[in-house]
mmCIF file of C-alpha atoms in Angstrom:
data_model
loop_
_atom_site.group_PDB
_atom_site.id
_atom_site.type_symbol
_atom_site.label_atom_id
_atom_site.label_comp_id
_atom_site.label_asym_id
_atom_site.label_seq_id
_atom_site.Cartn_x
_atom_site.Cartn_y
_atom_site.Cartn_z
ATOM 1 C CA UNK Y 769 25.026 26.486 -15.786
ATOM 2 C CA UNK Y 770 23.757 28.152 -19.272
ATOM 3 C CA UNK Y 771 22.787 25.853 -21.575
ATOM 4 C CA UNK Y 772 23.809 26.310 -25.511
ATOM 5 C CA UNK Y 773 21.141 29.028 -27.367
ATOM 6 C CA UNK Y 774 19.655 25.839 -29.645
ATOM 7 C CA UNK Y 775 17.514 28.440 -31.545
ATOM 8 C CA UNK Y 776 20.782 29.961 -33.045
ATOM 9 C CA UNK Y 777 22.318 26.503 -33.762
ATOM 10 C CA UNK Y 778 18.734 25.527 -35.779
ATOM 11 C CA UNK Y 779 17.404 28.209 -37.714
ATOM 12 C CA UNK Y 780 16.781 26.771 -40.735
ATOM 13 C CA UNK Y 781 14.763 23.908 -38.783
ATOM 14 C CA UNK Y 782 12.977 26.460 -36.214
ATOM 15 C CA UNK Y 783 12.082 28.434 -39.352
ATOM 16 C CA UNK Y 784 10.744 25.273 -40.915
ATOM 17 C CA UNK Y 785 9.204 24.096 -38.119
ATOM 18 C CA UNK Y 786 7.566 27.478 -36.870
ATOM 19 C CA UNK Y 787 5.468 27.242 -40.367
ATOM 20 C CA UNK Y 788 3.875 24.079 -39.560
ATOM 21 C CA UNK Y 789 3.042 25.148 -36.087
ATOM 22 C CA UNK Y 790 1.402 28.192 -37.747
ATOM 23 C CA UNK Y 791 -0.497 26.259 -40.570
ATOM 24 C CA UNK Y 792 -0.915 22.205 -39.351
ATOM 25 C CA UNK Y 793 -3.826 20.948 -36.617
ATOM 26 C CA UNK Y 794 -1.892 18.758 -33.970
ATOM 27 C CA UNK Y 795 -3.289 15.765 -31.827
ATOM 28 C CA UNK Y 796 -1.469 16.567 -29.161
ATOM 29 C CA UNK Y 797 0.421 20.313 -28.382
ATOM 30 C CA UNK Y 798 2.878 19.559 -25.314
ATOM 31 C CA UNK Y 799 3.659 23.025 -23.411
ATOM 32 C CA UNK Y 800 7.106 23.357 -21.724
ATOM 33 C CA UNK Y 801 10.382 21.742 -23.370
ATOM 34 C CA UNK Y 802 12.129 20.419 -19.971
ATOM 35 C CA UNK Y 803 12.257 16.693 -18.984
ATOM 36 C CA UNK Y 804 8.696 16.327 -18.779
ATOM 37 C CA UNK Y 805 7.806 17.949 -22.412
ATOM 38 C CA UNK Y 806 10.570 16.296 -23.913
ATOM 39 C CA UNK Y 807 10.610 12.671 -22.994
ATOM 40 C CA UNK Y 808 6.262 13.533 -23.476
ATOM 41 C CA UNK Y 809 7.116 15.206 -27.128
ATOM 42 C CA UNK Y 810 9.171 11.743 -28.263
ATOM 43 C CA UNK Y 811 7.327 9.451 -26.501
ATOM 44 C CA UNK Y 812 3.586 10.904 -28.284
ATOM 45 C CA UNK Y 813 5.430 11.336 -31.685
ATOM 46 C CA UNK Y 814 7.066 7.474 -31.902
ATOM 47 C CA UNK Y 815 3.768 6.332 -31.313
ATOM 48 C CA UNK Y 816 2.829 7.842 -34.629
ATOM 49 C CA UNK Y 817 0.770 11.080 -33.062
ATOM 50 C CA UNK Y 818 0.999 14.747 -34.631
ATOM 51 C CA UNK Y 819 2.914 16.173 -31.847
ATOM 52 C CA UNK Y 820 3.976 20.069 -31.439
ATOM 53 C CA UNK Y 821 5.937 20.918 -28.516
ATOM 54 C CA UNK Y 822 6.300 24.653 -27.904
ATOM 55 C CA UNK Y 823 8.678 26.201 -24.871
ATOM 56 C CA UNK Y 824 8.566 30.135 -24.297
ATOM 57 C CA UNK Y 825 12.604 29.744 -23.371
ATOM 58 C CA UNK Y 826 16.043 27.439 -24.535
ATOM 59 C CA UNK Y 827 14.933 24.136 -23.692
ATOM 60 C CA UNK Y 828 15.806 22.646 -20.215
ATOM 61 C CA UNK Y 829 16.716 26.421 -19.763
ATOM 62 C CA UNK Y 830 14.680 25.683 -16.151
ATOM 63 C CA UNK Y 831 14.729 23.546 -13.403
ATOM 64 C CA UNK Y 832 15.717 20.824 -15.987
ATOM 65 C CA UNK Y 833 19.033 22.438 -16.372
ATOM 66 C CA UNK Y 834 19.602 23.468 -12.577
ATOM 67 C CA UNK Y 835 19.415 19.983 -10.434
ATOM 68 C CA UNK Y 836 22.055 18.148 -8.501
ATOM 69 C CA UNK Y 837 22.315 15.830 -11.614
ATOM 70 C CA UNK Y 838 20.934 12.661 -8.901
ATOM 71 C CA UNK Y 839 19.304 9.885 -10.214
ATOM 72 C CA UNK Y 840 18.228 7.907 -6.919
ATOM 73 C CA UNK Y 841 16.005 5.678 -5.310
ATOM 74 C CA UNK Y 842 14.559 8.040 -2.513
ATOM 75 C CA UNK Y 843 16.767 6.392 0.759
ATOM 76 C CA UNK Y 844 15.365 9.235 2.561
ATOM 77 C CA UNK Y 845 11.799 8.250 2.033
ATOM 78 C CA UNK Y 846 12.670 5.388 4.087
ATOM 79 C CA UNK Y 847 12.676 7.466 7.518
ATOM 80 C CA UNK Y 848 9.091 8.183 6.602
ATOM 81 C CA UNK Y 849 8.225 4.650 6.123
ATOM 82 C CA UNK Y 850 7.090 5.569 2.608
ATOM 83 C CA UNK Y 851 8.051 1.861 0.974
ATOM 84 C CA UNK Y 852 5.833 2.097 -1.315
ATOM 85 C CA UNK Y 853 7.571 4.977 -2.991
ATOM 86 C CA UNK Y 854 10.353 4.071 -2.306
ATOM 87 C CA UNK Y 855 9.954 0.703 -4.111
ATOM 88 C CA UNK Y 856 8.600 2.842 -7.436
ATOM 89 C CA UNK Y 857 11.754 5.343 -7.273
ATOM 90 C CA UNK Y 858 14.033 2.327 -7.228
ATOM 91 C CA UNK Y 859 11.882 0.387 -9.985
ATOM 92 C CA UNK Y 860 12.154 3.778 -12.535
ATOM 93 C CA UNK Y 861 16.193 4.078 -11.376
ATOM 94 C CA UNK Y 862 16.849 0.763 -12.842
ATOM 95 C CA UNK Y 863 14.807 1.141 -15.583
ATOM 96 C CA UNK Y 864 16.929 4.297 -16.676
ATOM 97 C CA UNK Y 865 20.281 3.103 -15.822
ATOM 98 C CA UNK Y 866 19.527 -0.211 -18.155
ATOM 99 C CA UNK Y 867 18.023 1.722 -20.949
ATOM 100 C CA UNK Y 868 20.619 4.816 -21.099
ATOM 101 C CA UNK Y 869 23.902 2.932 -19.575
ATOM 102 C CA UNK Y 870 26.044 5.357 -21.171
ATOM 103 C CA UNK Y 871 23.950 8.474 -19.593
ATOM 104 C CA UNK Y 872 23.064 7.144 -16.268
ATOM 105 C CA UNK Y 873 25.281 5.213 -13.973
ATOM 106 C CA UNK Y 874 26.047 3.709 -11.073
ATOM 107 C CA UNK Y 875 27.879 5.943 -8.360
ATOM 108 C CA UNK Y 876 28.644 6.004 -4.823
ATOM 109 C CA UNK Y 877 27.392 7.612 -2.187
ATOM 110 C CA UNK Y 878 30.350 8.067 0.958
ATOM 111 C CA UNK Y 879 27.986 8.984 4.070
ATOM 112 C CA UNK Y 880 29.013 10.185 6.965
ATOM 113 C CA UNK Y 881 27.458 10.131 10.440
ATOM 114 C CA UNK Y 882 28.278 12.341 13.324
ATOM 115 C CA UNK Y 883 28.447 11.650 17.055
ATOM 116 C CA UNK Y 884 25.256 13.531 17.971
ATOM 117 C CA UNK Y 885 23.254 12.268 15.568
ATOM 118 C CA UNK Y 886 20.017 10.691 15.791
ATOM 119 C CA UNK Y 887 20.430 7.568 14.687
ATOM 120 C CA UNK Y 888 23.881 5.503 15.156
ATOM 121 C CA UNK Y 889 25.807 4.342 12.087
ATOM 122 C CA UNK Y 890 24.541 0.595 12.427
ATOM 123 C CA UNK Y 891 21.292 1.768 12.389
ATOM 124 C CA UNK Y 892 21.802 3.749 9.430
ATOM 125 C CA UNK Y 893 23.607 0.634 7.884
ATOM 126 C CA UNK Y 894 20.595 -1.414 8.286
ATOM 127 C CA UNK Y 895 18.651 0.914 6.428
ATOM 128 C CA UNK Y 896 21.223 1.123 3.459
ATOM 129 C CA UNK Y 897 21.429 -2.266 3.361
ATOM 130 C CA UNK Y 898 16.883 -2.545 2.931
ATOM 131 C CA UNK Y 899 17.586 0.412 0.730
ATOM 132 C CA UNK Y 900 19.424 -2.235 -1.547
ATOM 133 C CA UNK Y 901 17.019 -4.913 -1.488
ATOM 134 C CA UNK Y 902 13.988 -2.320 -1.876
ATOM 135 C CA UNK Y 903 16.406 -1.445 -5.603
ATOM 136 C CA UNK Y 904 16.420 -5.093 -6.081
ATOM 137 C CA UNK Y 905 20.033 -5.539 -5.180
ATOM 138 C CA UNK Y 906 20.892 -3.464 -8.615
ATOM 139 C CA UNK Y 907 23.682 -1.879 -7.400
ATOM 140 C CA UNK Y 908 26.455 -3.015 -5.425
ATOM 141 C CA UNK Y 909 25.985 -3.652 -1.638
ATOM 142 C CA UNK Y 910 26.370 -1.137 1.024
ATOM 143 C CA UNK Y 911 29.341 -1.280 3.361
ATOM 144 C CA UNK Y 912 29.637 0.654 6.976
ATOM 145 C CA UNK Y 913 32.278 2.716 7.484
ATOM 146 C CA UNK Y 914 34.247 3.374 10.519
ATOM 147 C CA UNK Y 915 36.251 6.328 11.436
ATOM 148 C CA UNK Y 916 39.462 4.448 10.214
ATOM 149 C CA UNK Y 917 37.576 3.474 7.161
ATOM 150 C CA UNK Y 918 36.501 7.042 6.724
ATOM 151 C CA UNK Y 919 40.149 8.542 6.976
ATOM 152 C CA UNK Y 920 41.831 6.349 4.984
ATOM 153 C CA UNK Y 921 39.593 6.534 2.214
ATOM 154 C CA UNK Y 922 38.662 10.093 1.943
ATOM 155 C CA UNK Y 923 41.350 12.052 3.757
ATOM 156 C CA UNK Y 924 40.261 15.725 3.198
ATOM 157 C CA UNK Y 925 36.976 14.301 5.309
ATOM 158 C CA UNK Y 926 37.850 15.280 9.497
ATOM 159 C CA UNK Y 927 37.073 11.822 10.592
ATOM 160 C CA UNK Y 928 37.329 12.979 13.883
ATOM 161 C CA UNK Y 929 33.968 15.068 13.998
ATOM 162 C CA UNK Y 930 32.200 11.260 12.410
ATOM 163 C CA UNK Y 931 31.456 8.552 14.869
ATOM 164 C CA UNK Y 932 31.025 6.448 11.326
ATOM 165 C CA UNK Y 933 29.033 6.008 8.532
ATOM 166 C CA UNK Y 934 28.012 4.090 5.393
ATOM 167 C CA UNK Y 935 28.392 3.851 1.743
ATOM 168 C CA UNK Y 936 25.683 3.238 -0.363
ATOM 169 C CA UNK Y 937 24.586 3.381 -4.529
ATOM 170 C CA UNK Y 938 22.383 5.331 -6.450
ATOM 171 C CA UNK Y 939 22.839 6.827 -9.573
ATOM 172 C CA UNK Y 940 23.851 10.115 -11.812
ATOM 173 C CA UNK Y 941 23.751 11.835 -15.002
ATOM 174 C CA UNK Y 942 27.619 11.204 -16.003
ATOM 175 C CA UNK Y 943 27.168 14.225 -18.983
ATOM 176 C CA UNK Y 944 24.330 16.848 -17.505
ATOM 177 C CA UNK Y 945 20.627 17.183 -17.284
ATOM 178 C CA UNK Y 946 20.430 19.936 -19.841
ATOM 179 C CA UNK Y 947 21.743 17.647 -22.834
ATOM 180 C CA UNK Y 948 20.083 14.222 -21.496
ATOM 181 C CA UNK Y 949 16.879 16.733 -21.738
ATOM 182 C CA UNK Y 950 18.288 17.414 -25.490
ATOM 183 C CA UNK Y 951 18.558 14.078 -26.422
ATOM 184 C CA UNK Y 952 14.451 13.795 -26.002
ATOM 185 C CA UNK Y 953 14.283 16.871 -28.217
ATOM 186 C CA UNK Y 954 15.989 15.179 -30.969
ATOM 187 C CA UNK Y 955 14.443 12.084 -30.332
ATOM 188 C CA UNK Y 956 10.932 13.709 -30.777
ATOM 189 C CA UNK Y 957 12.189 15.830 -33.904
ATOM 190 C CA UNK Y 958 13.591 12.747 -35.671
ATOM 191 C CA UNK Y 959 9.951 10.982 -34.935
ATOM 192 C CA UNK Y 960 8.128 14.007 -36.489
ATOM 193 C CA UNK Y 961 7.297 16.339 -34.023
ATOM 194 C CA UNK Y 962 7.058 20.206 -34.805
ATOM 195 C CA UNK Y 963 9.310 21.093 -32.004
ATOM 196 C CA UNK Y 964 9.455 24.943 -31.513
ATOM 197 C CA UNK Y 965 12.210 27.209 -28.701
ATOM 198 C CA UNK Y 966 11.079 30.967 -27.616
ATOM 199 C CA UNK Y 967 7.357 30.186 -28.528
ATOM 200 C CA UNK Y 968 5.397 30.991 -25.047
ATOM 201 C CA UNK Y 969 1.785 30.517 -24.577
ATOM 202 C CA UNK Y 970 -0.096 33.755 -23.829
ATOM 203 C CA UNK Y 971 -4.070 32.521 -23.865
ATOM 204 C CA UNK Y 972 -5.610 29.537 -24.326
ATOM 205 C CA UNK Y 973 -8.920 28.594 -25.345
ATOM 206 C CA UNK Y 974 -11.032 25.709 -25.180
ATOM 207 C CA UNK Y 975 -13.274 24.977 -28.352
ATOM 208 C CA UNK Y 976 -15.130 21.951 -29.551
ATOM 209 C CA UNK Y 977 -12.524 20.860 -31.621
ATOM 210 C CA UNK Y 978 -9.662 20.968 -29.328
ATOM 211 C CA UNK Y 979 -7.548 24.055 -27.790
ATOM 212 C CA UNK Y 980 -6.705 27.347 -29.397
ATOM 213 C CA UNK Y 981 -3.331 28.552 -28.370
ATOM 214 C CA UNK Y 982 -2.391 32.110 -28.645
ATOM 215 C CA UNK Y 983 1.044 31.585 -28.738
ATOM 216 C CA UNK Y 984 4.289 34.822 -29.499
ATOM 217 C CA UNK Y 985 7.208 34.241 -30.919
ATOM 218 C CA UNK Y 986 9.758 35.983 -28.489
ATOM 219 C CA UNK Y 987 12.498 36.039 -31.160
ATOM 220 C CA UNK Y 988 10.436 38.121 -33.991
ATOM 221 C CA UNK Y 989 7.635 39.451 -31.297
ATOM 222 C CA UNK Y 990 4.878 37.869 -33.929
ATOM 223 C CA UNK Y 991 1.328 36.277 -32.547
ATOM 224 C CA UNK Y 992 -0.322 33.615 -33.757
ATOM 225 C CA UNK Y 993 -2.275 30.648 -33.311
ATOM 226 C CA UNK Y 994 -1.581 26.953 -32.628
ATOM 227 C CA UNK Y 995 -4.487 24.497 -33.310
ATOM 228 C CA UNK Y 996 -4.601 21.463 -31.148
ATOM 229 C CA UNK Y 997 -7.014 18.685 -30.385
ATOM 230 C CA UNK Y 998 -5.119 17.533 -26.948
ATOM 231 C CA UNK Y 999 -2.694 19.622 -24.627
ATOM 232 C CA UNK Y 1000 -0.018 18.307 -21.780
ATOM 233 C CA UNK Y 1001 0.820 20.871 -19.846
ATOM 234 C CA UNK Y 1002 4.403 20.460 -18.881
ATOM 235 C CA UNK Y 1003 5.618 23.839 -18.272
ATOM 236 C CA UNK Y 1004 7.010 22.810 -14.840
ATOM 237 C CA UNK Y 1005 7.014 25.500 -12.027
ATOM 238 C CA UNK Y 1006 4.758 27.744 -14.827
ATOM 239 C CA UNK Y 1007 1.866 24.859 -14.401
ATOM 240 C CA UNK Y 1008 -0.651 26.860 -12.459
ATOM 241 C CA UNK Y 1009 -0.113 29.936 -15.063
ATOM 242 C CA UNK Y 1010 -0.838 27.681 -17.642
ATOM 243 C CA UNK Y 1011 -3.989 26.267 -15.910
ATOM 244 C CA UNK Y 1012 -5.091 29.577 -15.513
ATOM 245 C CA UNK Y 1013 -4.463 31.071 -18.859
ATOM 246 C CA UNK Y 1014 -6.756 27.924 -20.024
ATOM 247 C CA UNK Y 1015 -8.995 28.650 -17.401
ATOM 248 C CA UNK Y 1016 -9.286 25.569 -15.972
ATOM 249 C CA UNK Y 1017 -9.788 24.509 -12.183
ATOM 250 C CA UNK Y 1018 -7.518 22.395 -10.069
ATOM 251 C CA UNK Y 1019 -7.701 21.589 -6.202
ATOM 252 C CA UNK Y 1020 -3.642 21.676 -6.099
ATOM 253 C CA UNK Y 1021 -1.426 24.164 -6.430
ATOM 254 C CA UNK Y 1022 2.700 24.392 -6.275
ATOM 255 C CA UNK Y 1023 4.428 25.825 -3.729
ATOM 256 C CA UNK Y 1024 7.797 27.056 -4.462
ATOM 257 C CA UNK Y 1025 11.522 26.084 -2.572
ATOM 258 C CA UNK Y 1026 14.980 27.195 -3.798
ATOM 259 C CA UNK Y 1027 17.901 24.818 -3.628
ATOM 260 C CA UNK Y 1028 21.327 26.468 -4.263
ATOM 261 C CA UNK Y 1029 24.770 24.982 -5.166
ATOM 262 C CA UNK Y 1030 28.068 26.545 -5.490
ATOM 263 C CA UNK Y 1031 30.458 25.032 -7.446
ATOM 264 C CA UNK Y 1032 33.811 24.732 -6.324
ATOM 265 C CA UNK Y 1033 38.009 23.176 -6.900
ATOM 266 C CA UNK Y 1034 37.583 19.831 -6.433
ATOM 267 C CA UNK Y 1035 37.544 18.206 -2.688
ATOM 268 C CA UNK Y 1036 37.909 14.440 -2.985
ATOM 269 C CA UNK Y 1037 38.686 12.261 -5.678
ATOM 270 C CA UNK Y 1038 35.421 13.106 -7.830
ATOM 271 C CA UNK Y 1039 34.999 9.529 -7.979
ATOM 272 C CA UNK Y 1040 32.014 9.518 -5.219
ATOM 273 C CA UNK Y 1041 29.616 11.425 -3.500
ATOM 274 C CA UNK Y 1042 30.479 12.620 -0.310
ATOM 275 C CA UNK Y 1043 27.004 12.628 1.716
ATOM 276 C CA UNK Y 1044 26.764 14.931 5.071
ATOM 277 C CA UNK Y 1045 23.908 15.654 7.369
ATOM 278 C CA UNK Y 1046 24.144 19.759 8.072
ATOM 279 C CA UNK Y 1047 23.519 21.439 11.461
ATOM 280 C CA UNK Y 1048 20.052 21.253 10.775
ATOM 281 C CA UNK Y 1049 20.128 17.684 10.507
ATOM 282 C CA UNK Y 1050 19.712 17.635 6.500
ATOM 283 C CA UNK Y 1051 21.333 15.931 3.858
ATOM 284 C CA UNK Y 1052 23.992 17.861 1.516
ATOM 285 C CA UNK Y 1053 26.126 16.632 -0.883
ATOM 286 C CA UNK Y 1054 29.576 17.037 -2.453
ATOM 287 C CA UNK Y 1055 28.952 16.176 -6.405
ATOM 288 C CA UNK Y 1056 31.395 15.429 -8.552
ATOM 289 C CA UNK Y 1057 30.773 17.450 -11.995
ATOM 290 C CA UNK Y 1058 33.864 17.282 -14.626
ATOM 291 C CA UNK Y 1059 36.571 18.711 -12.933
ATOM 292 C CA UNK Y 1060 34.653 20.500 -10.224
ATOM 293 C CA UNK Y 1061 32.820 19.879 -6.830
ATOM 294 C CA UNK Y 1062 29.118 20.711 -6.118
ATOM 295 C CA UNK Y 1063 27.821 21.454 -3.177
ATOM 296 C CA UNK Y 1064 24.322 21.518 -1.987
ATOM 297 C CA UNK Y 1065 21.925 21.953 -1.579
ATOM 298 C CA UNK Y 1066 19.581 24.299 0.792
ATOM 299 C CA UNK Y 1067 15.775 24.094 0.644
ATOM 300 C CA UNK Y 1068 14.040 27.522 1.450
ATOM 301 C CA UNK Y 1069 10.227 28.612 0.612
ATOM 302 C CA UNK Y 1070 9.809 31.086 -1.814
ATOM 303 C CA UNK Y 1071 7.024 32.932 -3.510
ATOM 304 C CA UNK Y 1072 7.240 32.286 -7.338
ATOM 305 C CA UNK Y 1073 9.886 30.685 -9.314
ATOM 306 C CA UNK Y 1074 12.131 34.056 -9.951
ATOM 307 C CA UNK Y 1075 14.167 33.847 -7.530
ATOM 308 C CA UNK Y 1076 18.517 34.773 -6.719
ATOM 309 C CA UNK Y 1077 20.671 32.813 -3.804
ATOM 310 C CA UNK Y 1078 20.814 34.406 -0.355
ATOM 311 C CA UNK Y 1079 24.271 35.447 0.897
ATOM 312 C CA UNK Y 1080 23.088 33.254 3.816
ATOM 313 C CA UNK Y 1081 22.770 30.171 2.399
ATOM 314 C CA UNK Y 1082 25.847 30.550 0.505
ATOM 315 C CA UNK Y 1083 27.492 31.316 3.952
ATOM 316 C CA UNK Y 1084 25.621 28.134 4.916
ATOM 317 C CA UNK Y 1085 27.006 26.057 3.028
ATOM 318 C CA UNK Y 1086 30.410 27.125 2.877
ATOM 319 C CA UNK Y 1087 30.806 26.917 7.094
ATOM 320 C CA UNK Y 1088 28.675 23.780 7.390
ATOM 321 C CA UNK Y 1089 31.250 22.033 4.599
ATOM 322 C CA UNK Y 1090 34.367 23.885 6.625
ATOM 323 C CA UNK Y 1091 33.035 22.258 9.453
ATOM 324 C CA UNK Y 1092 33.189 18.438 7.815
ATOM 325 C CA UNK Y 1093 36.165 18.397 5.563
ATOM 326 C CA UNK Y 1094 39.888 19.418 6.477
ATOM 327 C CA UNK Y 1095 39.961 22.053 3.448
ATOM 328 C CA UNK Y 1096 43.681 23.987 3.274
ATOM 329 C CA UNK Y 1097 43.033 26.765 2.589
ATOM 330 C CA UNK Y 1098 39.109 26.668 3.844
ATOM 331 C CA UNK Y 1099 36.342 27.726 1.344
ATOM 332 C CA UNK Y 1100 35.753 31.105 1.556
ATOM 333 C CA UNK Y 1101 32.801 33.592 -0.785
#
């Protein structure tokens, strides 16, 4: 999904603003204008900090633009007896859906649970039904499905391949992640900050005053220097280059996976999430986005963040999805 080119919408304001990064000494210079540099932009500035916040694309024109629009509790964490984070993800999930209620709400999840699989759908319902208590009982309670249950209430769903299953809560972005992402960038402008689109960092240098950023404006091709006396580095799957162009050391390092979804005609009543286990015994979803369905997604190592879908996952998805829902006429590529 492209997001809208900001830097032709504000030119007057980018102009404006690229000045001051050119001229002013910041407290704080925040790399990377996805979720993380945003909400760290607005958060810095309303605190009454010189904030600049630079991003070498469109903001959320990343992996803040490109994710399944979820806002959830991490139920699968419970499998891996991780409570403890599970008990955090829940925490932050109400705190967003209380502070943006017109952003983030409350949604369904319609799980399904096949004959074969590991664990039986009272099993499953148990876990739902912790899962609520671990989000202090936020949302509304789980229920377990049966096969009846399943077929009357989602009919394109083939019922007969399900021994079961269970519906559950979490939450989603009801607009998209690009403009909540947006609504941080605004938030940090109107608090002050010097917030900058198609600036990238190309060097950065460590003095006794603070950091030196040689930073390039990719719209005019001009270099020049940004003066700050504290950096966040938020630039997302670009940390490590940023790390190294500071040259810093760290004992981590990201590794790299690529999630696809394809977007589709609608296949239920876009009013819940339809939640499937594939062949490999992984969870996909069917998303309800406007008028469309999403579906996905797959979870394969790459190398570096450029990366394009395989023809095999979208083949993946499109027969494991064939396989679960009574689709006339089938998805097809």
């Amino acid at each position: 999904m492209d997001t809208t080119h900001y830097a032709e919408l504000m030119d007057p304001l980018r102009d404006q603003n690229l000045k001051a990064l050119k001229e002013e000494v910041f407290d704080v210079c925040v790399i990377g204008g996805g979720i993380n540099g945003a909400v760290s932009a607005a958060a810095l500035a309303s605190q009454g900090l010189k904030v600049a916040l630079i991003e070498k694309n469109d903001f959320a024109s990343g992996t803040s633009q490109e994710s399944s629009n979820l806002v959830w509790g991490g139920i699968k964490y419970l499998e891996n007896h991780e409570y403890g984070l599970v008990w955090k993800l829940c925490s932050s999930r109400n705190r967003l859906m209380r502070a943006y209620p017109s952003n983030i709400q409350e949604i369904r999840f319609f799980g399904t649970i096949s004959e074969s699989f590991r664990h039986k759908p009272w099993f499953i319902f148990l876990g739902a039904l912790f899962y609520w208590f671990m989000g202090r009982c936020f949302t509304k309670p789980p229920r377990l499905l049966s096969r009846a249950t399943i077929e009357k209430d989602e009919p394109n769903v083939d019922a007969s391949v399900f021994s079961g299953g269970v519906e559950y809560s979490d939450a989603y972005l009801l607009d998209n992640d690009a403009r909540f992402v947006f609504s941080f960038i605004r938030q940090a402008l109107n608090a002050g900050a010097v917030v900058v689109n198609y600036v990238g960092a190309d060097d950065i240098q460590s003095t006794p005053e603070g950091w030196v950023i040689d930073a390039r404006d990719h719209e005019s091709g001009e270099q020049f220097e940004v003066r700050t006396r504290k950096m966040v580095n938020a630039a997302g799957p670009y940390v490590d280059d940023i790390i190294e162009a500071a040259e810093l050391k760290s004992t981590h390092q990201h590794v790299f996976s690529r999630g696809i979804h394809l977007i589709v005609r609608p296949l239920n009543n876009l009013k819940r999430i339809l939640a499937f286990f594939d062949d490999t015994g992984r969870l996909f979803f069917v998303i309800p986005m406007e008028n469309r369905s999403v579906i996905g997604t797959t979870d394969v190592r790459v190398g570096q963040p450029e990366t394009e879908p395989s023809d095999d996952e979208r083949n993946f998805l499109l027969e494991n999805i064939n396989r679960r829902m009574k689709l006339n006429p089938p998805l097809t590529r």
